[in-house]
Amino acid sequence: MGDYDLIRRIVDGEFPPEQSQDHKGNVSNLFFEHLEVSGVDVEELLEGSDPDDHLARSFALKRYFTWVPLNQDHLRPYRKNGETSSILREIGRAAHAQKNLKEALKYYNLAVSYAPFHHDKELPELFETLAERSEILLQARGGEEALRDVNFLLGLLTGANYGAEKDEAVGRLVGRVKETQTKCLKFLEEKACFMLELAKDSVDEMERRRKYKNLLLFRVKSPHPLIPAAEAFVDIKEDPIKGRCLVLNRDIPAGTTVVVEEPFVKVLKNGLKWEMGHCHYCLLRVRGGGGIPCPGCVFEIYCSEACRDGAYESYHRYECPCLPYLHSTSTPRYINLAFRIVCILGPKEMYRLFSTKDPSYFHPQLKREGVLVLGCVPGNGTYHSHSYLPIYHLVSHAPRGEVSYITNVLQGLIFAHVLESLSTFFDQPRYLDTHPRPYFRTFVASMILHHMENIPPNSISIDELVGLEGISLLVKEPTILQERIRGLQRPQVASATYALSSLINHSCDPNVTRLHDLTHGRMVLVTLKGLKAGEELLTSYTKIFLADTTEERRDYLQTTYNFTCDCIPCIQKWPILAKISESEPRFCCSPCVRKLATGDKASPTFARCILDKKGFCRSCKKGMSHSKLRDGLDQRIESFFEAYELILKNRPLDAIRLLGPCAQFFQDNVCPPYNKIYMSQDLLKTALDLVVHYSVPRT
């Protein structure tokens, strides 16, 4: 592959072509050749083995596995390289000369990632590249980012020792960088003065949103004594059919925070394809893509040195040297997540699990109130979101009678050997004669396999609100605001696995929504409806019923999650939004409806609460005025559109105050499906997104 092809793929963020991924193919071919020569009956193997016993599967198939030593030349294009960095920088310089700052930064960011930190013969490529990038960032009015580059570079220069012949070059570079530092400080001082003089109302509004987010939205006010990430009114229940789920022990209104949680593991959507727009550790957006590079690999960048060090201590020390292989073999995200979980645990904890066969993982005996609750700490029954125990016990969709039963084991064995070949992971434990290194390696392979099969059904998308770039709270121009807010999108930024939130089951008519503030993937679950004690919290694993037909949703859920959905919209075949909009609303008896849980709205009991033509409820026999209900509905619809106009003016807190009563009226008085119920829910989510988006300072 020529330099042009490599540069193009780096810039476009592409995986290598399949024909270049020869190593994994060679290992796979050898494996299946040995399997065929052995004469083993594959069909009998698929039918007779327990797919949930990952260790037994790994040891059973390991005998057919042969590791092929890695070709380092194949991985070299995805490691630090001064020549590649120089080419990228030259293209960036040309873009800068054309005054295309955005394009220039794109190339400089990649050049920084590829630039080696050390060079024996001359000043590192990294030093000059950082100096030039800081100047471009300052021109692009990214003063904070430019100052970050300057301070980072000055720290590197302070620690550099290249001898007398390099002192002059170092001195010139230090002088140039300090000049940029002075300009940065002046720019930031002027910017701060400008904000104080012209944006007091914006500062006050930001503070209101910050308080709402931190004190009301992203806060567990009364933590559950056994589930710290959940409110006290949320319990974990074991259902004989659904498994573990989250249920309420008291009534709560719409708009209530129920869970605030950080993921145990997360990876950026394009983390293996030179993602420069977000910090690879905390996930926060990095303006201009100009981050602090990892000193060891070309893929990860960070918003600060603190995040860089945090990633290294958490997992990256083992993952870093393996990333060229993960990239070169186009590793899917679910395997990347499984691989990272093993790196997070680290060799000492992994070897402890291997050597002790910890019963809380491999032979769980914990019972609480006569019901098995997997993932709780033995003895005290707590369920911790930051613990590995509940992550291990998340439900697995292991293949049964499928070829992936074998190929998944093969993947686990390959990546365990990659970890051994490229990192120091297997050099750390003090091996016992009874638990030697080769056995430990197969155990690690089985753990990678375990998470390859329990991560996909428990992976949650971390989304980011986009469309407001450059729109600060200072912007009051109606046309600009309306155009931007109407065009808001929520693309996926990362995938993550949450210990508690992963227990929430699916409905095509969910009663909770997810919000992210991106900080380490922190997520809050907020109710979309008023819920009764005993009701289950439900989210959506696919598009809700408004967007896809029942057949489309059921096909996707069966293929992806291995179950047939039996939620109310699927059972009653509710129509999509376009057809709901055509129908007239039907009123129901609000005193009766308020006593019913959401699930009861599919029952004959609820059907008796729907008012007849004369306005009588067949359940309680009381009469209600259709005209008064119609007037009340019109009033709430008017409030709904008022809330919509407030959102278009970027006044979400005022809109939220109107949307709560609207949602409650629709829920209590109108028979679902009714379009305004779901439109108000979507509007509430948009309002909450706007609160979160503007609750932190943005440049």
XYZ file of C-alpha atoms in Angstrom:
699
model
C 0.000 0.000 0.000
C 1.443 3.331 -1.026
C 1.700 6.450 1.111
C -1.163 8.085 -0.811
C -3.573 5.277 0.111
C -2.571 5.429 3.764
C -2.896 9.225 3.958
C -6.292 9.084 2.254
C -7.592 6.440 4.676
C -6.239 8.319 7.695
C -7.928 11.531 6.582
C -11.200 9.812 5.630
C -11.193 7.667 8.787
C -11.418 4.291 7.063
C -10.516 0.744 7.985
C -8.051 -1.068 5.683
C -9.479 -3.011 2.733
C -10.455 -6.568 3.581
C -7.794 -8.125 1.374
C -5.074 -6.558 3.542
C -6.378 -8.221 6.701
C -4.361 -11.379 6.149
C -3.247 -12.294 9.688
C -6.666 -12.994 11.180
C -7.610 -14.815 7.975
C -4.502 -17.038 8.205
C -5.241 -17.920 11.828
C -8.874 -18.674 10.982
C -7.926 -20.857 7.998
C -5.517 -22.906 10.113
C -8.148 -23.308 12.806
C -10.803 -24.687 10.463
C -8.250 -26.890 8.686
C -7.347 -28.485 12.039
C -11.023 -28.804 12.884
C -11.683 -30.590 9.585
C -8.655 -32.886 9.888
C -9.667 -33.860 13.418
C -12.861 -35.426 12.115
C -14.973 -33.826 14.840
C -18.702 -33.753 14.105
C -19.363 -29.996 14.026
C -23.154 -30.373 14.101
C -22.921 -32.643 17.138
C -20.544 -30.149 18.742
C -23.002 -27.307 18.163
C -25.976 -29.224 19.518
C -24.348 -30.908 22.508
C -22.428 -28.071 24.165
C -23.576 -25.397 26.573
C -23.014 -22.013 24.888
C -23.222 -20.250 28.259
C -20.140 -22.096 29.544
C -17.569 -19.834 27.912
C -14.573 -21.375 29.660
C -15.502 -24.918 28.599
C -16.079 -23.743 25.016
C -12.687 -22.031 24.927
C -10.788 -25.047 26.284
C -12.714 -27.450 24.035
C -11.808 -25.556 20.853
C -8.343 -24.387 21.900
C -6.858 -27.708 20.765
C -7.581 -26.741 17.145
C -6.078 -23.261 17.476
C -2.592 -22.318 16.241
C -1.242 -18.807 16.742
C 0.583 -17.224 13.804
C 3.269 -14.698 14.876
C 2.383 -11.133 14.004
C 3.988 -9.392 11.051
C 5.146 -6.097 12.562
C 5.510 -4.534 9.103
C 1.776 -4.948 8.667
C 1.136 -2.901 11.837
C 3.787 -0.240 11.262
C 1.557 2.147 9.221
C -0.680 2.478 12.297
C 2.078 3.466 14.693
C 3.913 6.738 15.329
C 5.829 7.731 12.231
C 7.656 10.996 11.598
C 7.409 10.698 7.820
C 3.626 10.238 7.855
C 3.293 13.093 10.330
C 5.405 15.343 8.105
C 3.252 14.607 5.033
C 0.072 15.398 6.952
C 1.593 18.616 8.300
C 2.654 19.765 4.819
C -0.886 19.281 3.522
C -2.137 21.205 6.570
C 0.307 24.018 5.817
C -1.010 24.241 2.250
C -4.590 24.479 3.541
C -3.496 27.161 6.008
C -1.859 29.128 3.197
C -5.243 29.068 1.440
C -6.769 30.410 4.698
C -8.827 27.250 5.121
C -8.408 26.964 8.884
C -10.880 24.101 9.325
C -9.145 21.955 6.725
C -5.716 22.895 8.076
C -6.668 21.828 11.601
C -7.946 18.491 10.290
C -4.483 17.643 8.925
C -2.551 19.151 11.830
C -4.559 17.101 14.326
C -3.662 13.895 12.502
C -0.055 15.041 12.175
C 0.107 15.568 15.948
C -1.278 12.070 16.539
C 1.319 10.475 14.248
C 4.268 12.557 15.446
C 6.735 10.592 17.633
C 7.444 12.096 21.045
C 11.199 11.468 20.833
C 13.856 11.620 18.135
C 17.565 10.939 18.543
C 18.901 13.186 15.778
C 16.725 16.286 15.856
C 13.896 17.982 17.674
C 10.799 15.767 17.599
C 8.321 16.347 14.777
C 5.723 16.779 17.509
C 7.248 20.003 18.856
C 7.063 21.999 15.629
C 3.643 20.556 14.762
C 2.185 21.565 18.126
C 3.658 25.042 17.835
C 2.091 25.570 14.414
C -1.247 24.075 15.452
C -1.490 26.384 18.461
C -1.087 29.380 16.166
C -3.852 28.118 13.842
C -6.158 27.406 16.788
C -5.687 30.963 18.019
C -6.518 32.315 14.560
C -9.693 30.168 14.627
C -10.597 31.876 17.949
C -9.942 28.727 19.910
C -8.017 30.491 22.647
C -8.525 27.805 25.307
C -7.376 25.045 22.958
C -4.402 27.062 21.719
C -3.321 27.749 25.308
C -3.657 24.047 26.104
C -1.291 23.218 23.224
C 1.131 25.918 24.346
C 1.261 24.733 27.954
C 1.584 21.102 26.895
C 4.451 21.945 24.533
C 6.251 24.082 27.121
C 6.069 21.136 29.515
C 7.653 18.880 26.896
C 10.360 21.427 26.100
C 11.186 21.880 29.778
C 11.835 18.157 30.079
C 13.803 17.917 26.804
C 17.555 17.311 26.930
C 19.148 17.266 23.477
C 22.632 18.544 24.284
C 24.397 21.790 23.495
C 23.959 21.526 19.732
C 20.183 21.610 20.166
C 20.022 24.348 22.813
C 19.743 27.092 20.213
C 16.876 25.380 18.363
C 15.051 24.682 21.622
C 15.532 28.294 22.712
C 14.073 29.650 19.466
C 11.049 27.366 19.754
C 10.463 28.285 23.401
C 10.535 31.979 22.498
C 8.052 31.461 19.696
C 5.712 29.408 21.872
C 5.810 31.939 24.712
C 4.876 34.649 22.226
C 1.807 32.584 21.281
C 1.094 32.080 24.984
C 1.024 35.847 25.521
C -1.397 36.276 22.610
C -3.625 33.510 24.014
C -3.809 35.119 27.447
C -4.609 38.499 25.936
C -7.324 36.984 23.732
C -8.928 35.145 26.667
C -8.809 38.269 28.850
C -10.555 40.322 26.168
C -13.099 37.559 25.653
C -13.875 37.409 29.391
C -14.392 41.187 29.504
C -16.674 40.995 26.479
C -18.777 38.286 28.107
C -19.105 40.235 31.359
C -20.192 43.430 29.614
C -22.481 42.123 26.903
C -23.746 38.782 28.090
C -24.937 39.119 31.682
C -28.361 37.755 30.754
C -26.688 34.824 29.000
C -24.507 34.107 32.034
C -27.581 34.215 34.282
C -29.499 31.886 31.952
C -26.583 29.469 31.822
C -26.482 29.440 35.612
C -30.225 28.678 35.771
C -29.782 25.755 33.395
C -26.741 24.528 35.290
C -28.682 24.525 38.550
C -31.623 22.735 36.951
C -29.316 20.100 35.507
C -27.165 19.539 38.590
C -29.816 19.901 41.306
C -32.889 18.427 39.612
C -31.995 16.466 36.493
C -28.598 14.758 36.915
C -29.000 14.109 40.612
C -30.272 11.163 42.645
C -31.998 13.037 45.447
C -32.770 10.066 47.716
C -30.475 7.192 46.708
C -31.707 3.661 47.096
C -29.854 2.018 50.032
C -28.874 -0.960 47.848
C -28.767 0.694 44.392
C -26.771 3.954 44.693
C -27.403 5.002 41.059
C -31.202 4.862 41.471
C -33.797 6.736 43.460
C -35.186 5.008 46.540
C -38.483 4.350 44.744
C -36.742 2.089 42.134
C -36.211 -1.618 42.880
C -34.594 -4.491 40.997
C -37.100 -7.258 40.474
C -36.525 -10.776 39.164
C -39.229 -11.748 36.676
C -39.489 -15.435 35.672
C -39.903 -14.500 31.997
C -38.220 -11.112 31.554
C -35.377 -11.673 34.014
C -34.131 -8.736 36.056
C -35.982 -5.471 35.537
C -36.503 -2.126 37.272
C -39.873 -1.455 38.930
C -41.314 1.404 40.998
C -42.419 1.056 44.606
C -44.517 4.257 44.559
C -46.322 6.544 42.110
C -44.215 9.202 40.362
C -45.115 11.992 37.880
C -43.777 12.541 34.357
C -40.412 14.290 34.163
C -38.989 12.492 37.220
C -35.333 11.465 37.334
C -35.114 7.762 38.219
C -31.480 6.767 37.487
C -28.202 8.698 37.114
C -25.339 6.475 36.010
C -21.892 6.387 34.415
C -20.942 3.437 32.198
C -18.532 0.738 33.295
C -17.017 0.719 29.813
C -17.360 2.987 26.779
C -15.721 3.440 23.378
C -16.136 6.171 20.799
C -18.088 5.135 17.723
C -15.068 5.910 15.510
C -12.422 5.370 18.170
C -10.393 3.055 15.907
C -10.659 5.406 12.906
C -8.844 8.569 14.038
C -11.728 10.240 15.870
C -10.427 13.750 16.611
C -13.629 15.502 17.670
C -14.021 14.039 21.164
C -11.811 13.127 24.092
C -11.320 9.357 24.025
C -11.484 9.176 27.817
C -14.189 11.593 29.025
C -16.002 11.890 25.623
C -16.333 15.692 25.822
C -16.111 17.525 22.523
C -12.687 18.926 21.667
C -13.064 22.167 19.729
C -11.209 22.043 16.434
C -10.283 18.438 17.196
C -6.996 19.651 18.661
C -6.368 17.336 21.584
C -3.469 16.026 23.652
C -2.075 12.981 21.793
C -1.396 9.607 23.342
C 2.406 9.201 23.486
C 2.155 5.579 22.356
C -0.552 5.223 19.689
C -1.925 7.232 16.776
C -5.628 6.771 17.572
C -6.407 8.292 20.958
C -6.499 12.010 21.760
C -7.592 13.680 24.986
C -8.977 17.037 26.066
C -6.347 17.328 28.814
C -3.285 15.650 30.264
C -5.464 14.585 33.211
C -7.696 12.585 30.849
C -4.651 11.121 29.119
C -3.263 9.934 32.455
C -6.687 8.696 33.561
C -7.055 6.570 30.438
C -3.563 5.135 30.904
C -4.216 4.157 34.503
C -7.663 2.760 33.756
C -7.058 0.613 30.656
C -4.903 2.207 27.980
C -1.530 0.914 29.204
C -2.564 -2.539 27.923
C -4.820 -1.484 25.075
C -2.479 1.100 23.507
C 0.027 -1.250 21.797
C -2.851 -3.451 20.550
C -4.816 -0.716 18.774
C -2.883 -1.030 15.473
C -4.048 -4.651 15.281
C -7.623 -3.769 16.229
C -7.647 -1.124 13.503
C -5.930 -3.242 10.839
C -8.488 -6.041 11.334
C -11.535 -3.708 11.348
C -12.512 -4.839 14.842
C -16.246 -4.292 15.524
C -17.227 -2.063 18.454
C -18.658 -4.894 20.550
C -15.293 -6.713 20.447
C -13.524 -3.431 21.180
C -15.746 -3.043 24.273
C -15.100 -6.650 25.358
C -11.356 -6.168 24.892
C -11.418 -2.921 26.878
C -13.294 -4.579 29.776
C -10.420 -7.053 30.156
C -7.934 -4.147 30.074
C -9.955 -2.233 32.697
C -9.891 -5.217 35.030
C -6.175 -5.615 34.462
C -4.012 -8.723 34.853
C -4.029 -8.888 38.664
C -7.810 -8.885 39.065
C -8.228 -11.156 36.044
C -5.726 -13.642 37.487
C -7.476 -13.491 40.865
C -10.741 -14.463 39.216
C -8.950 -17.245 37.339
C -7.105 -18.696 40.306
C -9.886 -18.411 42.910
C -12.901 -19.147 40.687
C -14.680 -16.463 42.698
C -18.144 -17.930 43.463
C -19.885 -14.556 43.229
C -19.030 -14.670 39.504
C -18.927 -18.297 38.517
C -21.239 -19.914 41.106
C -23.572 -17.147 42.291
C -25.480 -18.087 45.418
C -26.748 -14.687 46.500
C -30.458 -14.547 47.316
C -32.515 -11.687 48.621
C -36.123 -12.183 49.704
C -36.072 -15.587 48.076
C -35.249 -14.220 44.604
C -31.901 -14.644 42.903
C -30.451 -11.204 42.159
C -27.349 -11.543 40.020
C -24.778 -8.785 40.182
C -25.355 -7.853 43.830
C -22.447 -7.894 46.272
C -22.567 -11.052 48.434
C -23.373 -10.290 52.038
C -24.901 -6.806 51.749
C -26.869 -7.115 48.496
C -25.776 -3.797 46.991
C -25.755 -3.276 43.217
C -22.898 -0.935 42.254
C -22.691 0.688 38.824
C -18.888 0.972 39.035
C -18.423 -2.694 39.933
C -17.483 -5.393 37.432
C -19.752 -7.948 39.134
C -23.042 -6.743 37.575
C -21.342 -6.286 34.187
C -20.260 -9.920 34.230
C -23.805 -11.032 35.040
C -25.594 -9.058 32.327
C -27.713 -11.305 30.135
C -25.871 -12.999 27.279
C -27.269 -13.941 23.888
C -24.946 -16.883 23.357
C -25.385 -18.634 19.989
C -27.184 -21.956 20.160
C -26.597 -24.406 17.361
C -24.969 -21.752 15.147
C -21.566 -21.465 13.498
C -20.900 -18.314 15.570
C -20.642 -20.694 18.546
C -17.252 -21.636 17.058
C -16.201 -18.370 15.392
C -16.803 -16.375 18.585
C -14.462 -18.697 20.491
C -11.888 -18.215 17.752
C -12.154 -14.416 18.112
C -11.613 -14.683 21.868
C -8.505 -16.816 21.394
C -7.097 -14.448 18.760
C -7.486 -11.326 20.876
C -6.063 -13.009 23.983
C -2.941 -13.805 21.941
C -2.862 -10.243 20.573
C -2.910 -8.963 24.160
C -0.043 -11.299 25.014
C 2.009 -10.525 21.906
C 1.770 -6.746 21.972
C 1.354 -5.733 25.637
C 2.761 -6.555 29.064
C -0.599 -7.881 30.295
C 0.568 -11.471 30.724
C 3.907 -10.465 32.250
C 2.263 -9.067 35.389
C 0.829 -12.034 37.369
C 2.958 -14.301 39.541
C 1.842 -17.590 38.099
C 1.147 -20.616 40.268
C 2.073 -24.120 39.131
C -1.591 -25.054 39.421
C -2.621 -22.071 37.266
C 0.122 -21.589 34.649
C 0.322 -18.917 31.982
C -1.132 -20.928 29.045
C -4.213 -21.796 31.114
C -4.564 -18.164 32.182
C -4.377 -17.060 28.544
C -7.258 -19.384 27.657
C -9.205 -18.048 30.643
C -8.688 -14.476 29.354
C -9.883 -15.657 25.929
C -13.024 -17.050 27.568
C -13.666 -13.720 29.317
C -13.316 -11.827 26.032
C -15.734 -14.372 24.538
C -18.137 -13.905 27.473
C -18.328 -10.160 26.879
C -18.472 -10.507 23.108
C -21.776 -12.268 23.724
C -23.203 -10.208 26.573
C -22.142 -6.737 25.361
C -24.283 -6.505 22.149
C -27.681 -6.871 23.875
C -26.563 -4.508 26.648
C -24.801 -1.819 24.636
C -26.395 1.639 24.846
C -25.819 4.420 22.347
C -24.399 7.689 23.692
C -25.821 10.462 21.535
C -24.835 14.103 21.140
C -27.072 17.054 20.329
C -25.758 18.691 17.143
C -26.975 21.618 15.095
C -26.247 24.434 17.538
C -22.586 24.917 16.677
C -21.774 28.615 16.927
C -25.175 29.403 18.498
C -24.532 30.734 21.985
C -27.104 32.088 24.419
C -26.208 35.524 23.056
C -27.974 34.717 19.783
C -31.531 36.091 19.870
C -32.261 36.300 16.132
C -35.543 34.319 15.706
C -34.946 33.051 12.187
C -31.528 31.615 13.014
C -32.742 29.994 16.228
C -35.824 28.439 14.653
C -33.882 27.065 11.718
C -31.211 25.526 13.937
C -33.532 24.125 16.610
C -35.887 22.604 14.037
C -32.888 20.893 12.467
C -31.456 19.406 15.677
C -30.091 15.887 15.369
C -28.769 13.347 17.876
C -26.086 11.231 16.173
C -24.312 8.460 18.043
C -20.949 9.435 19.533
C -20.074 6.305 21.479
C -21.268 2.924 22.708
C -21.317 2.059 26.380
C -22.480 -0.565 28.847
C -24.224 0.484 32.066
C -24.659 -1.943 34.938
C -28.093 -0.748 36.065
C -29.637 0.827 32.973
C -28.902 -2.348 31.005
C -31.543 -4.115 33.124
C -34.339 -1.975 31.647
C -36.554 -3.893 29.253
C -37.992 -2.779 25.925
C -41.274 -1.259 24.836
C -42.175 0.332 21.517
C -43.989 2.924 23.664
C -41.267 3.638 26.278
C -41.966 5.407 29.555
C -38.409 6.718 30.136
C -35.993 8.676 27.977
C -32.198 8.877 28.114
C -30.159 12.080 28.300
C -26.366 12.383 28.173
C -24.121 15.261 29.130
C -21.156 13.362 27.564
C -18.989 13.760 30.688
C -17.634 10.202 30.915
C -20.859 9.056 29.288
C -22.958 10.095 32.276
C -26.609 9.318 31.618
C -29.890 10.189 33.282
C -33.184 8.351 32.844
C -36.266 10.590 33.040
C -39.886 9.419 32.994
C -42.048 10.427 30.046
C -45.301 9.498 31.778
C -46.851 9.491 35.202
C -46.263 5.941 36.517
C -47.921 3.860 39.220
C -46.328 1.767 41.975
C -45.442 -1.668 40.611
C -44.916 -0.440 37.041
C -41.777 -1.409 35.185
C -39.403 1.165 33.676
C -39.235 0.629 29.910
C -37.019 2.057 27.203
C -36.887 1.468 23.455
C -34.253 -0.721 21.792
C -35.363 0.378 18.321
C -37.454 3.070 16.658
C -40.704 3.622 18.541
C -44.027 2.611 17.023
C -44.557 6.071 15.505
C -41.708 5.553 13.031
C -41.820 1.855 12.034
C -44.600 -0.651 11.494
C -45.200 -3.514 13.925
C -43.677 -6.026 11.501
C -40.528 -3.940 11.001
C -40.009 -3.488 14.732
C -40.633 -7.128 15.579
C -38.303 -8.366 12.837
C -35.492 -6.122 14.077
C -35.962 -7.073 17.743
C -36.139 -10.791 16.954
C -32.982 -10.649 14.837
C -30.977 -8.385 17.154
C -32.230 -9.230 20.641
C -33.795 -12.659 20.145
C -37.304 -11.916 21.429
C -40.750 -11.214 20.004
C -42.078 -7.914 21.306
C -45.467 -8.109 23.028
C -45.817 -4.491 24.152
C -49.183 -2.728 23.794
C -48.401 -1.041 20.421
C -47.336 -4.415 18.976
C -50.288 -6.370 20.369
C -52.827 -3.767 19.274
C -50.878 -2.879 16.091
C -50.918 0.836 16.729
C -50.473 2.877 13.516
C -47.499 5.062 12.685
C -47.621 8.818 13.356
C -48.975 9.798 9.931
C -52.070 7.646 10.407
C -52.586 8.656 14.058
C -52.704 12.296 12.959
C -55.708 11.515 10.789
C -57.828 10.113 13.632
C -60.022 12.029 16.091
C -59.132 11.620 19.790
C -61.337 9.476 22.029
C -61.917 10.663 25.596
C -61.868 8.456 28.668
C -62.978 8.789 32.289
C -60.067 10.521 34.028
C -60.972 9.445 37.621
C -60.924 5.802 36.518
C -57.839 6.140 34.303
C -55.759 7.701 37.090
C -56.143 4.463 39.049
C -54.788 2.336 36.193
C -51.187 1.498 35.360
C -49.882 2.007 31.834
C -50.149 -1.690 31.026
C -53.835 -1.707 31.963
C -54.583 0.414 28.912
C -54.544 -2.771 26.849
C -57.083 -4.497 29.088
C -60.902 -4.784 28.928
C -61.000 -2.743 32.156
C -59.612 0.285 30.329
C -61.979 -0.209 27.391
C -64.882 0.230 29.812
C -63.440 3.623 30.843
C -63.697 5.053 27.314
C -66.664 7.426 27.223
C -69.608 6.533 25.044
C -71.304 9.014 22.709
C -73.352 10.436 25.580
C -70.264 10.920 27.765
C -70.818 8.049 30.209
C -68.152 5.738 31.613
C -69.240 2.094 31.544
C -66.991 1.373 34.519
C -68.018 3.943 37.157
C -71.283 4.967 35.366
C -70.451 8.659 35.840
C -71.063 11.131 33.050
C -68.585 13.691 31.737
C -69.092 16.567 29.343
C -67.561 15.997 25.910
C -67.589 19.735 25.273
C -65.689 20.506 28.480
C -63.150 17.784 27.711
C -62.796 19.193 24.210
C -62.265 22.687 25.630
C -59.689 21.331 28.080
C -57.929 19.499 25.272
C -57.868 22.623 23.106
C -56.401 24.568 26.017
C -53.637 21.994 26.501
C -52.946 21.880 22.778
C -52.587 25.673 22.892
C -50.129 25.282 25.786
C -48.292 22.620 23.796
C -47.777 24.981 20.858
C -46.782 27.767 23.243
C -44.120 25.424 24.665
C -42.996 24.672 21.106
C -42.589 28.395 20.370
C -40.612 28.832 23.603
C -38.259 26.052 22.556
C -37.752 27.709 19.169
C -36.753 30.840 21.122
C -34.280 28.720 23.133
C -36.258 29.046 26.366
C -36.518 25.380 27.399
C -37.015 25.922 31.145
C -40.194 27.920 30.467
C -41.342 25.251 28.016
C -40.824 22.444 30.559
C -43.211 24.171 32.989
C -45.966 24.011 30.357
C -45.265 20.518 29.053
C -45.773 18.701 32.370
C -49.488 19.619 32.734
C -50.019 18.971 29.008
C -48.581 15.461 29.224
C -50.635 14.704 32.329
C -53.895 15.893 30.747
C -53.300 13.865 27.577
C -52.468 10.788 29.660
C -55.519 11.105 31.936
C -58.194 12.086 29.419
C -57.317 10.855 25.928
C -57.287 7.240 24.797
C -53.927 6.230 23.275
C -52.558 6.282 20.701
C -52.969 10.053 20.445
C -50.383 12.024 18.484
C -50.028 14.943 20.931
C -49.021 12.525 23.713
C -45.910 11.515 21.795
C -45.242 14.936 20.314
C -45.220 16.415 23.842
C -42.836 13.657 24.981
C -40.491 14.431 22.088
C -40.753 18.156 22.858
C -39.897 17.473 26.512
C -36.770 15.581 25.461
C -35.732 18.448 23.174
C -36.228 20.951 26.009
C -34.147 18.827 28.388
C -31.442 18.433 25.727
C -31.263 22.222 25.361
C -30.928 22.621 29.126
C -28.043 20.145 29.214
C -26.366 21.535 26.099
C -26.201 25.094 27.458
C -25.556 24.232 31.112
C -21.777 24.327 30.610
C -19.702 27.185 29.165
C -19.194 26.832 25.404
C -16.857 28.819 23.209
